[in-house]
PDB file of C-alpha atoms in Angstrom:
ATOM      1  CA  UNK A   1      -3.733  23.290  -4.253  1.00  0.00           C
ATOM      2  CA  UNK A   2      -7.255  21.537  -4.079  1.00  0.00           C
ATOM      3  CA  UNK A   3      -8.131  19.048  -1.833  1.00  0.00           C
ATOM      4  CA  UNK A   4      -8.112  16.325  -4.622  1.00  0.00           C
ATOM      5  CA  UNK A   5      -4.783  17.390  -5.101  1.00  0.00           C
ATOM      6  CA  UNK A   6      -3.224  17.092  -1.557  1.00  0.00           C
ATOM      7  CA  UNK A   7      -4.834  13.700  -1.261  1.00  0.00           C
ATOM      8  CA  UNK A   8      -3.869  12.598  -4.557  1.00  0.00           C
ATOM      9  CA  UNK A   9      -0.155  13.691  -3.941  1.00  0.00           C
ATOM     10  CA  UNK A  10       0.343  12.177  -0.602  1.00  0.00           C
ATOM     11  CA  UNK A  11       0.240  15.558   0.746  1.00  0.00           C
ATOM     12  CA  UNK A  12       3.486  16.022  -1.683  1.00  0.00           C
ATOM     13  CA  UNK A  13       5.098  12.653  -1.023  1.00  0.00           C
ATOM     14  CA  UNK A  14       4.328  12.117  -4.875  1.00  0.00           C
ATOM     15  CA  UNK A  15       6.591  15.122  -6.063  1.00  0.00           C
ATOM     16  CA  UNK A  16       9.800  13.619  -4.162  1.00  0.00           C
ATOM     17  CA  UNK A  17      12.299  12.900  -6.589  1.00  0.00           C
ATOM     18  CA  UNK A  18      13.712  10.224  -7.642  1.00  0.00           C
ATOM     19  CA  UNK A  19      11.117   7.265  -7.393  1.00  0.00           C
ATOM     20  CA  UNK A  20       7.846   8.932  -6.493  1.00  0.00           C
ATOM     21  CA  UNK A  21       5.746   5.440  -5.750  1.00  0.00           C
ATOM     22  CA  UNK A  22       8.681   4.884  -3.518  1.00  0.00           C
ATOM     23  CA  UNK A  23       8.651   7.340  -1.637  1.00  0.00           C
ATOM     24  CA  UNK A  24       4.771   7.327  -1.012  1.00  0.00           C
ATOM     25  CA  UNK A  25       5.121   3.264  -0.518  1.00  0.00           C
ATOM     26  CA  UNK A  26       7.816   4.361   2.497  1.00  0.00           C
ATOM     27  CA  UNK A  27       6.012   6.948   3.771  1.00  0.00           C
ATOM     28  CA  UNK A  28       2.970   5.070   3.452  1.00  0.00           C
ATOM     29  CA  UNK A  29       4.909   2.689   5.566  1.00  0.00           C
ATOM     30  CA  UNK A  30       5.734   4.804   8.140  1.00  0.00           C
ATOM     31  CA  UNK A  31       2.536   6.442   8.998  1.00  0.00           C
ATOM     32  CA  UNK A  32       1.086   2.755   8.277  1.00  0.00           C
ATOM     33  CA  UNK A  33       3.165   1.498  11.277  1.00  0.00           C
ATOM     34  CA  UNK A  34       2.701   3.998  13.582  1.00  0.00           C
ATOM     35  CA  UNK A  35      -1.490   3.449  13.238  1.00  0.00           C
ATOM     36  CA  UNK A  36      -0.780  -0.083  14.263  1.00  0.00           C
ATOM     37  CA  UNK A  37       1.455   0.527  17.105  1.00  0.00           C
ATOM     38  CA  UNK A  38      -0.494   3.726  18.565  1.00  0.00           C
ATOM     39  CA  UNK A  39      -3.945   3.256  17.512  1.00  0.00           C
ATOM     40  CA  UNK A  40      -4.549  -0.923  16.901  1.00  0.00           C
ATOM     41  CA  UNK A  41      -5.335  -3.118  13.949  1.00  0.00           C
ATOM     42  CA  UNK A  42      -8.433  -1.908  13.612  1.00  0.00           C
ATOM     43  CA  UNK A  43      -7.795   1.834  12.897  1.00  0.00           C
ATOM     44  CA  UNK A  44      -5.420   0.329  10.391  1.00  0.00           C
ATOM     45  CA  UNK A  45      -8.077  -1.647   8.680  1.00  0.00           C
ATOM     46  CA  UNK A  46     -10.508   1.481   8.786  1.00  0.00           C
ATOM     47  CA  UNK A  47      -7.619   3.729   7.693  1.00  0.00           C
ATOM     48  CA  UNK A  48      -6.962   1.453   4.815  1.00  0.00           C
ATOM     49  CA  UNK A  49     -10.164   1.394   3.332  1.00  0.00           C
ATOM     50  CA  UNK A  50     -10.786   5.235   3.582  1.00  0.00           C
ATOM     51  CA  UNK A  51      -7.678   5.525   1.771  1.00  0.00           C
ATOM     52  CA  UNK A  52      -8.634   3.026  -0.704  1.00  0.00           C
ATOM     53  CA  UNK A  53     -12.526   5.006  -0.700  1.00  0.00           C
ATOM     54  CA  UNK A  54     -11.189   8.354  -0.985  1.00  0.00           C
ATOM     55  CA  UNK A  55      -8.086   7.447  -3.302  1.00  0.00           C
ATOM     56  CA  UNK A  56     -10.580   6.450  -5.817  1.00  0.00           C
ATOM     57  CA  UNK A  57     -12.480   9.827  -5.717  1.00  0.00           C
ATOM     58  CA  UNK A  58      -9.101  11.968  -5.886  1.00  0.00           C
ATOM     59  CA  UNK A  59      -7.993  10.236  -8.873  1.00  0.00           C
ATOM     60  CA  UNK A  60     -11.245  10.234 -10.514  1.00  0.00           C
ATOM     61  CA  UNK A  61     -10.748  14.134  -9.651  1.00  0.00           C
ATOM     62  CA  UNK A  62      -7.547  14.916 -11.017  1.00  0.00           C
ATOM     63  CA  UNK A  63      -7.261  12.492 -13.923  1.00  0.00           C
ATOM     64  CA  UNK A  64     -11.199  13.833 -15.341  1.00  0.00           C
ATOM     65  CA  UNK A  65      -9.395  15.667 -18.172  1.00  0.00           C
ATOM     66  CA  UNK A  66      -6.385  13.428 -18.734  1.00  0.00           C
ATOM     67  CA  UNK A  67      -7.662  10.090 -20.248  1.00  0.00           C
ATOM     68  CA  UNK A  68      -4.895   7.405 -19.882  1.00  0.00           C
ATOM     69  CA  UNK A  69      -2.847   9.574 -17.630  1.00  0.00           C
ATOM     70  CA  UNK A  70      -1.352   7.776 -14.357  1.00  0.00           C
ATOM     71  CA  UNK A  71       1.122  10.555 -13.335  1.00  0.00           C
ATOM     72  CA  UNK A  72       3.759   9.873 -11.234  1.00  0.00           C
ATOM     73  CA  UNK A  73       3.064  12.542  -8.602  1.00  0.00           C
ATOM     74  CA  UNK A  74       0.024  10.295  -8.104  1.00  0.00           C
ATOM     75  CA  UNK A  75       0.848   7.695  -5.033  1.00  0.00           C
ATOM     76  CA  UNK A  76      -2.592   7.898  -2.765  1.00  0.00           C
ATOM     77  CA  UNK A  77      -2.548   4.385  -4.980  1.00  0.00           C
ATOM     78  CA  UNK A  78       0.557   3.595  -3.593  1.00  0.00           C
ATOM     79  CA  UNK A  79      -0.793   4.365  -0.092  1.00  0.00           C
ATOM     80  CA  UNK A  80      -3.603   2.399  -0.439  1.00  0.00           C
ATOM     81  CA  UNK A  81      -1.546  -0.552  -1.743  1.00  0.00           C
ATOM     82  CA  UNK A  82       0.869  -0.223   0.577  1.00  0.00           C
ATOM     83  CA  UNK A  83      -1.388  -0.258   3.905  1.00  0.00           C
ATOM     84  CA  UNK A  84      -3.409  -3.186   2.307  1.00  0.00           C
ATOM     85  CA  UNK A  85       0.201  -5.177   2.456  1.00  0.00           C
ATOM     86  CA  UNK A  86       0.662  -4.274   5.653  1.00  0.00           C
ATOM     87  CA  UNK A  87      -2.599  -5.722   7.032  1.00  0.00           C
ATOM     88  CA  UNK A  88      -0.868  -9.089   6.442  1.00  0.00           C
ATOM     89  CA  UNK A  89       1.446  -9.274   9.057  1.00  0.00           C
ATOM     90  CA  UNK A  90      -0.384  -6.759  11.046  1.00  0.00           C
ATOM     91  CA  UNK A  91      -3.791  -8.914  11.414  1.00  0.00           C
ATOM     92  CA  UNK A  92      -1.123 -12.104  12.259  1.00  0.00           C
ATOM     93  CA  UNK A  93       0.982 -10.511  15.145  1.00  0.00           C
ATOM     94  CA  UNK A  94      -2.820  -8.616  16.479  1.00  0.00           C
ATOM     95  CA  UNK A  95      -4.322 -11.921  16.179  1.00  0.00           C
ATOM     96  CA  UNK A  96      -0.712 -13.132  18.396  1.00  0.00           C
ATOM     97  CA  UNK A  97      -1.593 -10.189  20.739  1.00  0.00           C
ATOM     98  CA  UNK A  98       1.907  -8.447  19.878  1.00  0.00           C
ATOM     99  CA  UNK A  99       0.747  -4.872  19.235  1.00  0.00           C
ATOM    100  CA  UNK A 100       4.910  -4.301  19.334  1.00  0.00           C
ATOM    101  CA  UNK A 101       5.226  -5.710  16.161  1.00  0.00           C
ATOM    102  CA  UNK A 102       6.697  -3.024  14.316  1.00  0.00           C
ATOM    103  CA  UNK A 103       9.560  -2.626  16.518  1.00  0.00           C
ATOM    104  CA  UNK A 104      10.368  -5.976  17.291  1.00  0.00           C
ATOM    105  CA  UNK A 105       9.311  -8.147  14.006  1.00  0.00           C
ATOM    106  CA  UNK A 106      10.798  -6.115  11.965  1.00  0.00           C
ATOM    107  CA  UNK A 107      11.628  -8.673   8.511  1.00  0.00           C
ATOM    108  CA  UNK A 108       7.588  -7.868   8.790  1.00  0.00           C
ATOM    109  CA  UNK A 109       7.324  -4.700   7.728  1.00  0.00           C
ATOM    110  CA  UNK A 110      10.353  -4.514   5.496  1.00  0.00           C
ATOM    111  CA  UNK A 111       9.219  -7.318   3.753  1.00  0.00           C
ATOM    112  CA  UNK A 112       5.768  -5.711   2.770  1.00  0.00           C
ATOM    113  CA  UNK A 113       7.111  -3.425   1.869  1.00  0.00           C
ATOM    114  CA  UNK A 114       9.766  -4.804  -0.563  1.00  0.00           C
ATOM    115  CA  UNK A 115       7.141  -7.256  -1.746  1.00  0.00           C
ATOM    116  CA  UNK A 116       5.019  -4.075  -2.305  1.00  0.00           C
ATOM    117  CA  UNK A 117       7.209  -2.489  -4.331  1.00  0.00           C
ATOM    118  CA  UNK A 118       8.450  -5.378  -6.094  1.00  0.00           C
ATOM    119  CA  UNK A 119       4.990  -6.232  -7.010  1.00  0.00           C
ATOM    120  CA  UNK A 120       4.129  -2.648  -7.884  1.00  0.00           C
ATOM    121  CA  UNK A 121       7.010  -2.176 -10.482  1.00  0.00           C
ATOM    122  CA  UNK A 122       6.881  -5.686 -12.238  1.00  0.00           C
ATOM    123  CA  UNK A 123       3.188  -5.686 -12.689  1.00  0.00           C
ATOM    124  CA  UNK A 124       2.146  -9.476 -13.002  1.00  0.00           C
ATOM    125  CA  UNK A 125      -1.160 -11.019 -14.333  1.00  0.00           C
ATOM    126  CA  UNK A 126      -3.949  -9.029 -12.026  1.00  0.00           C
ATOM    127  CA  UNK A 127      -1.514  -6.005 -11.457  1.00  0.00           C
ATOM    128  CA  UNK A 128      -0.442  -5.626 -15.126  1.00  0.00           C
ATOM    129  CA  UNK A 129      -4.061  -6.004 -16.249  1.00  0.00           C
ATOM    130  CA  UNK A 130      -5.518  -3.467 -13.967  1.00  0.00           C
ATOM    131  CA  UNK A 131      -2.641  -0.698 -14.794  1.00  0.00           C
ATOM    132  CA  UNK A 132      -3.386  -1.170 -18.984  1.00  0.00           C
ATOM    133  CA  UNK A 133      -7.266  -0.205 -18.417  1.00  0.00           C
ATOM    134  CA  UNK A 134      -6.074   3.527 -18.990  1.00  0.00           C
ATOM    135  CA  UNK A 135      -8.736   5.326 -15.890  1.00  0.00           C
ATOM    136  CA  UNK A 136      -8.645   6.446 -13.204  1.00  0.00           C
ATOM    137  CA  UNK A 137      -9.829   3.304 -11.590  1.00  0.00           C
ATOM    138  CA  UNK A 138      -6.940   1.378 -13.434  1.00  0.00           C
ATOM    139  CA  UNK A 139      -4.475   3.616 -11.292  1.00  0.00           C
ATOM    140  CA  UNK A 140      -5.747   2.491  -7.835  1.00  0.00           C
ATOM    141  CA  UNK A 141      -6.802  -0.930  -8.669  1.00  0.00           C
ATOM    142  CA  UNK A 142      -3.420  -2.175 -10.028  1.00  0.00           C
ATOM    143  CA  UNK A 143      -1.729  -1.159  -6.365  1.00  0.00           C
ATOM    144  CA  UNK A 144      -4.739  -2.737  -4.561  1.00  0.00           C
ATOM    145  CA  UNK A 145      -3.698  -5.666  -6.442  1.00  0.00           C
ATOM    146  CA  UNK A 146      -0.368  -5.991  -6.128  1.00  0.00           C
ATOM    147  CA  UNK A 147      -0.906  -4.992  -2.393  1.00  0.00           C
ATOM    148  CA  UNK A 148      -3.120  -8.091  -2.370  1.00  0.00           C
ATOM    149  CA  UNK A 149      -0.319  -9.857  -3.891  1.00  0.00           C
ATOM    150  CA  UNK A 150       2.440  -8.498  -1.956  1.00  0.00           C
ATOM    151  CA  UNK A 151       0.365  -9.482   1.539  1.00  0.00           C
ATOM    152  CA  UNK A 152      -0.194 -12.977   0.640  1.00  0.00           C
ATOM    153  CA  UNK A 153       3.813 -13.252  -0.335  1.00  0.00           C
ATOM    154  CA  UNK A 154       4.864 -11.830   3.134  1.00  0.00           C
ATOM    155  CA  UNK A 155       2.687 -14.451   4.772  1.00  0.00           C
ATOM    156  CA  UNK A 156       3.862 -17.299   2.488  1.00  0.00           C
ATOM    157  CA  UNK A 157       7.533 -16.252   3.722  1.00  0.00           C
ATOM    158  CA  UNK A 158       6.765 -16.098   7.094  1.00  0.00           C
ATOM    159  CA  UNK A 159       4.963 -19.228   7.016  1.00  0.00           C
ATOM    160  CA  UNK A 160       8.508 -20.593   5.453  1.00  0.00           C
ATOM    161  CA  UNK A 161      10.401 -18.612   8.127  1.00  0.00           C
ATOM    162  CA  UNK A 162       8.726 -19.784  10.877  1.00  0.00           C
ATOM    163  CA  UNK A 163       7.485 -23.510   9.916  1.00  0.00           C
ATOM    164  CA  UNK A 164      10.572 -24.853   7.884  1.00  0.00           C
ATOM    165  CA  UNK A 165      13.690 -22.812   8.755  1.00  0.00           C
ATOM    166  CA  UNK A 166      13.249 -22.483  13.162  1.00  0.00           C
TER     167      UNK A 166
END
């Protein structure tokens, strides 16, 4: 398998069955997490644009022949996506000096990730637009949006959570 390949795949997250984008959003998730808690923000940040950087690159690579393709084995887009969401709530409990955020906050993490995916499946406006452009580009940018979308909705619930409801 070529190194496009791997990367492109999730290192095989993508050929998990049912619900491939699922399964590389929650493993993205995972691995996501554990870069917060073990390594900082930071590595997170870096990690989520060399994701983002190389996803672009192994999608160019494996969709060069298949114009209009987004195959489902695909998910570095969901990776990228998914560790963009997380930045959210990671960049608010870093700037909080709570680098035991993913054990403790959890409603954090689960809801990027349900935002995520809930933003990833219906598609909206930005999301929807990006996934019809039919390249290779299209595939990562309408995760990067909805990640984008999905961050902003974690922080407007948290903001809710935490201003209006305690």
């Amino acid at each position: 398998m070529s190194v496009s390949r791997r990367i492109a795949t999730g290192f095989g997250l993508g050929f998990l069955r049912p619900a491939p984008g699922t399964w590389g959003s929650a493993g993205a998730l995972v691995v996501g997490l554990a870069i917060d808690y073990y390594l900082g923000f930071w590595v997170l940040v870096a990690a989520t644009l060399g994701a983002t950087v190389i996803g672009f690159w192994a999608c160019a690579e494996e969709l060069r022949d298949r114009p209009g393709a987004d195959p489902s084995e695909i998910v570095i887009d969901e990776i990228a996506g998914q560790w963009l969401t997380l930045l959210f709530p990671a960049f608010a409990f870093w700037r909080m000096d709570m680098a035991d955020w993913a054990v403790t906050a959890y409603p954090g993490w689960i809801a990027a990730f349900l935002f995520f995916r809930i933003f990833d499946i219906w598609k909206p406006w930005l999301v929807g637009r990006a996934d019809r452009r039919g390249d290779p580009a299209g595939v990562m940018l309408d995760d990067l949006w909805a990640g984008l979308f999905a961050g902003f909705a974690v922080m407007l619930c948290a903001g809710l959570a935490h201003g209006l409801l305690m």
